[in-house]
Amino acid sequence: MIIGLSGGIDSTLTCEILARTLSAEQIHVLIVKNKRYPLDQQTHVGNYLQNRGLDYTLTTSQDILEKLCSRFGVQEDDTRQHSTLDARITDLYLRTLSTLHAYMYIGTINATERMTGWFPKGALFGDLCPIGGLLKHEVSGLARFLGLSENLIDSVACSATSICSGCGELESFSGISYVFLDRVLYSFREGTLDALKNESSLKEMESIEIILSRIKEVRHKNILFPPFPKVFPCK
């Protein structure tokens, strides 16, 4: 299997799940360096892989990114487009290697990103996405349960405008907290939206409608999404 690691909580948790399930020889890690990932995040990746005894391949998206931006006139300060291109380049690396070596490509998109469409269409979710059913707060909870770094867990954004770290802001979510976003997405997933609406303030109702509108707007992206484990609430 092949997985791309950024040093963030989603890819690290996914890799940890693989490492607890497979032998080190069955896991092929790719790290694609780019400007979006800070040095401390890259250091975390190296330390984690060393502790886990996993080998990795290191490459960069910068040269390809610069050529694409120059070719299509993407401005240097256009964070959204730069991040989208970076993600697609990373996806291309992973898909190419999976084809050349007959690897299964393991995706790292969580349910918060999946339901809000905060990923380039068709990219980064691979052939199987183990955390595709986990909302961001559930990702954090599982990461803590499995003993991953508290610094990694604490790095999760507070504002829903920054759903995917380093990918620019989702302006329509301005003023909405990540906690409230996940609360709405959880209620949507579990079919308890009416109960949530009944206990919500007028301001919260406005935020709920913005989130539901976003879910509907990006439904076309989820049509392509691969299988992922479903999450069922404890009774």
PDB file of C-alpha atoms in Angstrom:
ATOM      1  CA  MET A   1       0.000   0.000   0.000  1.00  0.00           C
ATOM      2  CA  ILE A   2       1.119   3.572  -0.606  1.00  0.00           C
ATOM      3  CA  ILE A   3       0.225   6.635   1.443  1.00  0.00           C
ATOM      4  CA  GLY A   4       1.262  10.279   1.277  1.00  0.00           C
ATOM      5  CA  LEU A   5       2.283  11.945   4.559  1.00  0.00           C
ATOM      6  CA  SER A   6       2.099  15.688   5.163  1.00  0.00           C
ATOM      7  CA  GLY A   7       2.834  15.629   8.895  1.00  0.00           C
ATOM      8  CA  GLY A   8      -0.733  16.621   9.741  1.00  0.00           C
ATOM      9  CA  ILE A   9      -3.104  14.672  11.961  1.00  0.00           C
ATOM     10  CA  ASP A  10      -5.142  13.054   9.167  1.00  0.00           C
ATOM     11  CA  SER A  11      -2.298  11.448   7.232  1.00  0.00           C
ATOM     12  CA  THR A  12      -0.415  10.505  10.418  1.00  0.00           C
ATOM     13  CA  LEU A  13      -3.461   8.810  11.930  1.00  0.00           C
ATOM     14  CA  THR A  14      -4.127   6.950   8.681  1.00  0.00           C
ATOM     15  CA  CYS A  15      -0.514   5.788   8.557  1.00  0.00           C
ATOM     16  CA  GLU A  16      -0.739   4.699  12.202  1.00  0.00           C
ATOM     17  CA  ILE A  17      -3.794   2.577  11.388  1.00  0.00           C
ATOM     18  CA  LEU A  18      -1.838   0.924   8.566  1.00  0.00           C
ATOM     19  CA  ALA A  19       1.227   0.419  10.762  1.00  0.00           C
ATOM     20  CA  ARG A  20      -0.868  -1.371  13.379  1.00  0.00           C
ATOM     21  CA  THR A  21      -2.409  -3.611  10.740  1.00  0.00           C
ATOM     22  CA  LEU A  22       0.368  -4.393   8.248  1.00  0.00           C
ATOM     23  CA  SER A  23       4.085  -5.115   8.298  1.00  0.00           C
ATOM     24  CA  ALA A  24       6.500  -2.265   7.589  1.00  0.00           C
ATOM     25  CA  GLU A  25       7.394  -3.905   4.266  1.00  0.00           C
ATOM     26  CA  GLN A  26       3.788  -3.568   3.082  1.00  0.00           C
ATOM     27  CA  ILE A  27       3.651   0.204   3.644  1.00  0.00           C
ATOM     28  CA  HIS A  28       5.226   2.610   1.166  1.00  0.00           C
ATOM     29  CA  VAL A  29       5.284   6.242   2.313  1.00  0.00           C
ATOM     30  CA  LEU A  30       5.643   9.241   0.016  1.00  0.00           C
ATOM     31  CA  ILE A  31       6.411  12.724   1.317  1.00  0.00           C
ATOM     32  CA  VAL A  32       5.870  15.538  -1.171  1.00  0.00           C
ATOM     33  CA  LYS A  33       7.450  18.720   0.182  1.00  0.00           C
ATOM     34  CA  ASN A  34       5.849  22.071  -0.599  1.00  0.00           C
ATOM     35  CA  LYS A  35       5.557  25.566   0.852  1.00  0.00           C
ATOM     36  CA  ARG A  36       2.307  24.809   2.705  1.00  0.00           C
ATOM     37  CA  TYR A  37       3.922  22.471   5.233  1.00  0.00           C
ATOM     38  CA  PRO A  38       5.991  24.216   7.953  1.00  0.00           C
ATOM     39  CA  LEU A  39       9.377  22.886   9.052  1.00  0.00           C
ATOM     40  CA  ASP A  40       8.107  21.577  12.390  1.00  0.00           C
ATOM     41  CA  GLN A  41       5.454  19.547  10.558  1.00  0.00           C
ATOM     42  CA  GLN A  42       8.094  18.020   8.285  1.00  0.00           C
ATOM     43  CA  THR A  43      10.253  17.257  11.348  1.00  0.00           C
ATOM     44  CA  HIS A  44       7.298  15.479  12.938  1.00  0.00           C
ATOM     45  CA  VAL A  45       6.959  13.263   9.843  1.00  0.00           C
ATOM     46  CA  GLY A  46      10.602  12.196  10.015  1.00  0.00           C
ATOM     47  CA  ASN A  47      10.442  11.438  13.735  1.00  0.00           C
ATOM     48  CA  TYR A  48       7.203   9.512  13.403  1.00  0.00           C
ATOM     49  CA  LEU A  49       8.455   7.347  10.527  1.00  0.00           C
ATOM     50  CA  GLN A  50      11.736   6.646  12.305  1.00  0.00           C
ATOM     51  CA  ASN A  51       9.918   5.540  15.457  1.00  0.00           C
ATOM     52  CA  ARG A  52       7.629   3.355  13.373  1.00  0.00           C
ATOM     53  CA  GLY A  53      10.477   1.842  11.344  1.00  0.00           C
ATOM     54  CA  LEU A  54       8.914   2.922   8.047  1.00  0.00           C
ATOM     55  CA  ASP A  55      10.935   3.832   4.967  1.00  0.00           C
ATOM     56  CA  TYR A  56       9.835   6.693   2.764  1.00  0.00           C
ATOM     57  CA  THR A  57      10.462   8.443  -0.521  1.00  0.00           C
ATOM     58  CA  LEU A  58      10.934  12.207  -0.450  1.00  0.00           C
ATOM     59  CA  THR A  59      10.166  14.459  -3.397  1.00  0.00           C
ATOM     60  CA  THR A  60       8.877  17.970  -4.060  1.00  0.00           C
ATOM     61  CA  SER A  61       6.008  19.521  -5.977  1.00  0.00           C
ATOM     62  CA  GLN A  62       7.655  22.930  -6.261  1.00  0.00           C
ATOM     63  CA  ASP A  63       9.260  22.575  -9.693  1.00  0.00           C
ATOM     64  CA  ILE A  64       6.073  21.250 -11.301  1.00  0.00           C
ATOM     65  CA  LEU A  65       3.969  23.819  -9.457  1.00  0.00           C
ATOM     66  CA  GLU A  66       6.072  26.719 -10.714  1.00  0.00           C
ATOM     67  CA  LYS A  67       5.805  25.505 -14.306  1.00  0.00           C
ATOM     68  CA  LEU A  68       2.023  25.111 -14.084  1.00  0.00           C
ATOM     69  CA  CYS A  69       1.545  28.501 -12.455  1.00  0.00           C
ATOM     70  CA  SER A  70       3.701  30.144 -15.102  1.00  0.00           C
ATOM     71  CA  ARG A  71       1.931  28.323 -17.917  1.00  0.00           C
ATOM     72  CA  PHE A  72      -1.589  29.174 -16.752  1.00  0.00           C
ATOM     73  CA  GLY A  73      -0.944  32.570 -15.166  1.00  0.00           C
ATOM     74  CA  VAL A  74      -1.730  31.607 -11.563  1.00  0.00           C
ATOM     75  CA  GLN A  75      -0.784  34.530  -9.319  1.00  0.00           C
ATOM     76  CA  GLU A  76       1.773  33.966  -6.552  1.00  0.00           C
ATOM     77  CA  ASP A  77      -0.624  35.179  -3.833  1.00  0.00           C
ATOM     78  CA  ASP A  78      -3.486  32.917  -4.949  1.00  0.00           C
ATOM     79  CA  THR A  79      -3.309  30.488  -2.015  1.00  0.00           C
ATOM     80  CA  ARG A  80      -6.372  28.504  -3.037  1.00  0.00           C
ATOM     81  CA  GLN A  81      -5.111  27.731  -6.549  1.00  0.00           C
ATOM     82  CA  HIS A  82      -1.567  27.006  -5.357  1.00  0.00           C
ATOM     83  CA  SER A  83      -2.897  24.596  -2.735  1.00  0.00           C
ATOM     84  CA  THR A  84      -5.215  22.912  -5.220  1.00  0.00           C
ATOM     85  CA  LEU A  85      -2.370  22.408  -7.681  1.00  0.00           C
ATOM     86  CA  ASP A  86      -0.104  21.092  -4.907  1.00  0.00           C
ATOM     87  CA  ALA A  87      -2.762  18.580  -3.917  1.00  0.00           C
ATOM     88  CA  ARG A  88      -3.263  17.453  -7.502  1.00  0.00           C
ATOM     89  CA  ILE A  89       0.490  17.065  -8.048  1.00  0.00           C
ATOM     90  CA  THR A  90       0.733  14.982  -4.874  1.00  0.00           C
ATOM     91  CA  ASP A  91      -2.217  12.891  -6.046  1.00  0.00           C
ATOM     92  CA  LEU A  92      -0.536  12.374  -9.434  1.00  0.00           C
ATOM     93  CA  TYR A  93       2.669  11.167  -7.763  1.00  0.00           C
ATOM     94  CA  LEU A  94       0.719   8.713  -5.599  1.00  0.00           C
ATOM     95  CA  ARG A  95      -1.464   7.426  -8.429  1.00  0.00           C
ATOM     96  CA  THR A  96       1.525   6.985 -10.729  1.00  0.00           C
ATOM     97  CA  LEU A  97       3.484   5.008  -8.138  1.00  0.00           C
ATOM     98  CA  SER A  98       0.442   2.911  -7.276  1.00  0.00           C
ATOM     99  CA  THR A  99       0.059   2.019 -10.960  1.00  0.00           C
ATOM    100  CA  LEU A 100       3.753   1.314 -11.571  1.00  0.00           C
ATOM    101  CA  HIS A 101       4.139  -0.921  -8.511  1.00  0.00           C
ATOM    102  CA  ALA A 102       0.604  -2.316  -8.133  1.00  0.00           C
ATOM    103  CA  TYR A 103       0.128  -0.584  -4.757  1.00  0.00           C
ATOM    104  CA  MET A 104      -3.241   0.177  -3.248  1.00  0.00           C
ATOM    105  CA  TYR A 105      -3.424   3.972  -2.842  1.00  0.00           C
ATOM    106  CA  ILE A 106      -4.612   4.876   0.669  1.00  0.00           C
ATOM    107  CA  GLY A 107      -6.396   8.220   0.966  1.00  0.00           C
ATOM    108  CA  THR A 108      -6.302  10.634   3.901  1.00  0.00           C
ATOM    109  CA  ILE A 109      -9.468  12.737   3.561  1.00  0.00           C
ATOM    110  CA  ASN A 110     -11.591  12.896   6.733  1.00  0.00           C
ATOM    111  CA  ALA A 111     -15.395  13.124   6.892  1.00  0.00           C
ATOM    112  CA  THR A 112     -15.438  16.863   7.657  1.00  0.00           C
ATOM    113  CA  GLU A 113     -13.463  17.523   4.478  1.00  0.00           C
ATOM    114  CA  ARG A 114     -15.467  14.928   2.543  1.00  0.00           C
ATOM    115  CA  MET A 115     -18.894  16.284   3.508  1.00  0.00           C
ATOM    116  CA  THR A 116     -17.921  19.906   2.884  1.00  0.00           C
ATOM    117  CA  GLY A 117     -16.015  19.116  -0.319  1.00  0.00           C
ATOM    118  CA  TRP A 118     -12.825  20.705   0.968  1.00  0.00           C
ATOM    119  CA  PHE A 119     -10.550  18.739  -1.353  1.00  0.00           C
ATOM    120  CA  PRO A 120      -9.816  18.911  -5.094  1.00  0.00           C
ATOM    121  CA  LYS A 121     -12.396  16.813  -6.933  1.00  0.00           C
ATOM    122  CA  GLY A 122     -11.034  13.332  -7.548  1.00  0.00           C
ATOM    123  CA  ALA A 123      -7.815  13.885  -5.559  1.00  0.00           C
ATOM    124  CA  LEU A 124      -6.203  12.554  -2.366  1.00  0.00           C
ATOM    125  CA  PHE A 125      -8.845  10.013  -1.389  1.00  0.00           C
ATOM    126  CA  GLY A 126      -7.160   7.095  -3.171  1.00  0.00           C
ATOM    127  CA  ASP A 127      -8.608   3.607  -3.627  1.00  0.00           C
ATOM    128  CA  LEU A 128      -9.638   3.316   0.016  1.00  0.00           C
ATOM    129  CA  CYS A 129      -9.977   6.043   2.628  1.00  0.00           C
ATOM    130  CA  PRO A 130      -9.830   4.635   6.187  1.00  0.00           C
ATOM    131  CA  ILE A 131     -10.788   7.924   7.887  1.00  0.00           C
ATOM    132  CA  GLY A 132     -13.408   8.967   5.328  1.00  0.00           C
ATOM    133  CA  GLY A 133     -16.142   8.331   7.882  1.00  0.00           C
ATOM    134  CA  LEU A 134     -14.483  10.212  10.768  1.00  0.00           C
ATOM    135  CA  LEU A 135     -15.285  13.849  11.435  1.00  0.00           C
ATOM    136  CA  LYS A 136     -12.341  15.967  12.507  1.00  0.00           C
ATOM    137  CA  HIS A 137     -13.171  15.754  16.228  1.00  0.00           C
ATOM    138  CA  GLU A 138     -13.434  11.966  15.856  1.00  0.00           C
ATOM    139  CA  VAL A 139     -10.038  11.931  14.127  1.00  0.00           C
ATOM    140  CA  SER A 140      -8.609  13.835  17.112  1.00  0.00           C
ATOM    141  CA  GLY A 141     -10.245  11.428  19.563  1.00  0.00           C
ATOM    142  CA  LEU A 142      -8.921   8.334  17.795  1.00  0.00           C
ATOM    143  CA  ALA A 143      -5.454   9.891  17.488  1.00  0.00           C
ATOM    144  CA  ARG A 144      -5.434  10.530  21.249  1.00  0.00           C
ATOM    145  CA  PHE A 145      -6.684   6.992  21.954  1.00  0.00           C
ATOM    146  CA  LEU A 146      -3.862   5.553  19.833  1.00  0.00           C
ATOM    147  CA  GLY A 147      -1.290   7.679  21.668  1.00  0.00           C
ATOM    148  CA  LEU A 148      -0.242  10.066  18.904  1.00  0.00           C
ATOM    149  CA  SER A 149       1.481  13.324  19.795  1.00  0.00           C
ATOM    150  CA  GLU A 150      -0.637  15.835  21.723  1.00  0.00           C
ATOM    151  CA  ASN A 151       1.053  18.616  19.743  1.00  0.00           C
ATOM    152  CA  LEU A 152      -0.282  17.017  16.583  1.00  0.00           C
ATOM    153  CA  ILE A 153      -3.783  16.745  18.043  1.00  0.00           C
ATOM    154  CA  ASP A 154      -3.720  20.329  19.319  1.00  0.00           C
ATOM    155  CA  SER A 155      -2.782  21.589  15.835  1.00  0.00           C
ATOM    156  CA  VAL A 156      -6.366  21.134  14.593  1.00  0.00           C
ATOM    157  CA  ALA A 157      -7.789  24.514  13.573  1.00  0.00           C
ATOM    158  CA  CYS A 158     -10.431  26.270  15.692  1.00  0.00           C
ATOM    159  CA  SER A 159     -12.085  28.126  12.821  1.00  0.00           C
ATOM    160  CA  ALA A 160     -14.106  26.317  10.168  1.00  0.00           C
ATOM    161  CA  THR A 161     -12.703  28.693   7.550  1.00  0.00           C
ATOM    162  CA  SER A 162      -9.491  26.630   7.720  1.00  0.00           C
ATOM    163  CA  ILE A 163     -10.942  23.171   7.197  1.00  0.00           C
ATOM    164  CA  CYS A 164      -7.893  21.865   5.393  1.00  0.00           C
ATOM    165  CA  SER A 165      -4.686  23.288   6.828  1.00  0.00           C
ATOM    166  CA  GLY A 166      -2.754  25.504   4.443  1.00  0.00           C
ATOM    167  CA  CYS A 167      -5.368  25.456   1.680  1.00  0.00           C
ATOM    168  CA  GLY A 168      -6.710  28.947   2.096  1.00  0.00           C
ATOM    169  CA  GLU A 169      -9.959  29.950   3.743  1.00  0.00           C
ATOM    170  CA  LEU A 170     -13.519  28.951   2.970  1.00  0.00           C
ATOM    171  CA  GLU A 171     -15.002  32.434   3.210  1.00  0.00           C
ATOM    172  CA  SER A 172     -18.617  31.305   3.545  1.00  0.00           C
ATOM    173  CA  PHE A 173     -17.739  29.632   6.877  1.00  0.00           C
ATOM    174  CA  SER A 174     -16.458  32.867   8.415  1.00  0.00           C
ATOM    175  CA  GLY A 175     -17.552  33.072  12.058  1.00  0.00           C
ATOM    176  CA  ILE A 176     -18.327  29.357  12.312  1.00  0.00           C
ATOM    177  CA  SER A 177     -16.216  27.332  14.722  1.00  0.00           C
ATOM    178  CA  TYR A 178     -14.796  23.962  13.788  1.00  0.00           C
ATOM    179  CA  VAL A 179     -16.587  22.480  16.808  1.00  0.00           C
ATOM    180  CA  PHE A 180     -19.973  23.752  15.634  1.00  0.00           C
ATOM    181  CA  LEU A 181     -19.298  22.634  12.057  1.00  0.00           C
ATOM    182  CA  ASP A 182     -18.648  19.083  13.215  1.00  0.00           C
ATOM    183  CA  ARG A 183     -21.707  19.220  15.445  1.00  0.00           C
ATOM    184  CA  VAL A 184     -23.879  20.059  12.434  1.00  0.00           C
ATOM    185  CA  LEU A 185     -22.207  17.457  10.235  1.00  0.00           C
ATOM    186  CA  TYR A 186     -22.649  14.834  12.959  1.00  0.00           C
ATOM    187  CA  SER A 187     -26.363  15.661  13.251  1.00  0.00           C
ATOM    188  CA  PHE A 188     -26.709  15.548   9.466  1.00  0.00           C
ATOM    189  CA  ARG A 189     -24.990  12.153   9.363  1.00  0.00           C
ATOM    190  CA  GLU A 190     -27.043  10.697  12.199  1.00  0.00           C
ATOM    191  CA  GLY A 191     -30.384  12.147  11.068  1.00  0.00           C
ATOM    192  CA  THR A 192     -30.850  14.336  14.165  1.00  0.00           C
ATOM    193  CA  LEU A 193     -30.846  17.762  12.517  1.00  0.00           C
ATOM    194  CA  ASP A 194     -34.373  18.622  13.722  1.00  0.00           C
ATOM    195  CA  ALA A 195     -33.305  18.176  17.342  1.00  0.00           C
ATOM    196  CA  LEU A 196     -30.243  20.361  16.775  1.00  0.00           C
ATOM    197  CA  LYS A 197     -32.316  23.086  15.122  1.00  0.00           C
ATOM    198  CA  ASN A 198     -34.807  23.072  17.998  1.00  0.00           C
ATOM    199  CA  GLU A 199     -32.094  23.940  20.503  1.00  0.00           C
ATOM    200  CA  SER A 200     -30.172  26.402  18.305  1.00  0.00           C
ATOM    201  CA  SER A 201     -30.146  30.191  18.462  1.00  0.00           C
ATOM    202  CA  LEU A 202     -31.041  32.371  15.481  1.00  0.00           C
ATOM    203  CA  LYS A 203     -27.347  32.925  14.745  1.00  0.00           C
ATOM    204  CA  GLU A 204     -26.674  29.198  14.940  1.00  0.00           C
ATOM    205  CA  MET A 205     -29.611  28.531  12.610  1.00  0.00           C
ATOM    206  CA  GLU A 206     -28.027  30.832  10.041  1.00  0.00           C
ATOM    207  CA  SER A 207     -24.767  28.895  10.330  1.00  0.00           C
ATOM    208  CA  ILE A 208     -26.600  25.580   9.996  1.00  0.00           C
ATOM    209  CA  GLU A 209     -28.200  26.721   6.746  1.00  0.00           C
ATOM    210  CA  ILE A 210     -24.796  27.828   5.385  1.00  0.00           C
ATOM    211  CA  ILE A 211     -23.311  24.422   6.197  1.00  0.00           C
ATOM    212  CA  LEU A 212     -26.254  22.497   4.718  1.00  0.00           C
ATOM    213  CA  SER A 213     -26.056  24.607   1.580  1.00  0.00           C
ATOM    214  CA  ARG A 214     -22.360  23.740   1.272  1.00  0.00           C
ATOM    215  CA  ILE A 215     -23.078  20.006   1.671  1.00  0.00           C
ATOM    216  CA  LYS A 216     -25.605  20.174  -1.154  1.00  0.00           C
ATOM    217  CA  GLU A 217     -23.321  22.282  -3.335  1.00  0.00           C
ATOM    218  CA  VAL A 218     -20.420  19.792  -3.204  1.00  0.00           C
ATOM    219  CA  ARG A 219     -22.429  16.586  -3.446  1.00  0.00           C
ATOM    220  CA  HIS A 220     -20.993  16.004  -6.932  1.00  0.00           C
ATOM    221  CA  LYS A 221     -17.541  15.505  -5.397  1.00  0.00           C
ATOM    222  CA  ASN A 222     -18.733  12.706  -3.132  1.00  0.00           C
ATOM    223  CA  ILE A 223     -20.084  10.698  -6.050  1.00  0.00           C
ATOM    224  CA  LEU A 224     -16.464   9.817  -6.869  1.00  0.00           C
ATOM    225  CA  PHE A 225     -15.435   9.059  -3.288  1.00  0.00           C
ATOM    226  CA  PRO A 226     -14.146   5.488  -2.685  1.00  0.00           C
ATOM    227  CA  PRO A 227     -15.297   3.065   0.039  1.00  0.00           C
ATOM    228  CA  PHE A 228     -14.630   4.036   3.643  1.00  0.00           C
ATOM    229  CA  PRO A 229     -15.565   2.505   7.021  1.00  0.00           C
ATOM    230  CA  LYS A 230     -18.913   3.757   8.302  1.00  0.00           C
ATOM    231  CA  VAL A 231     -19.176   5.098  11.845  1.00  0.00           C
ATOM    232  CA  PHE A 232     -22.093   4.049  14.036  1.00  0.00           C
ATOM    233  CA  PRO A 233     -22.969   5.800  17.327  1.00  0.00           C
ATOM    234  CA  CYS A 234     -22.722   3.815  20.556  1.00  0.00           C
ATOM    235  CA  LYS A 235     -26.112   2.785  21.932  1.00  0.00           C
TER     236      LYS A 235
END
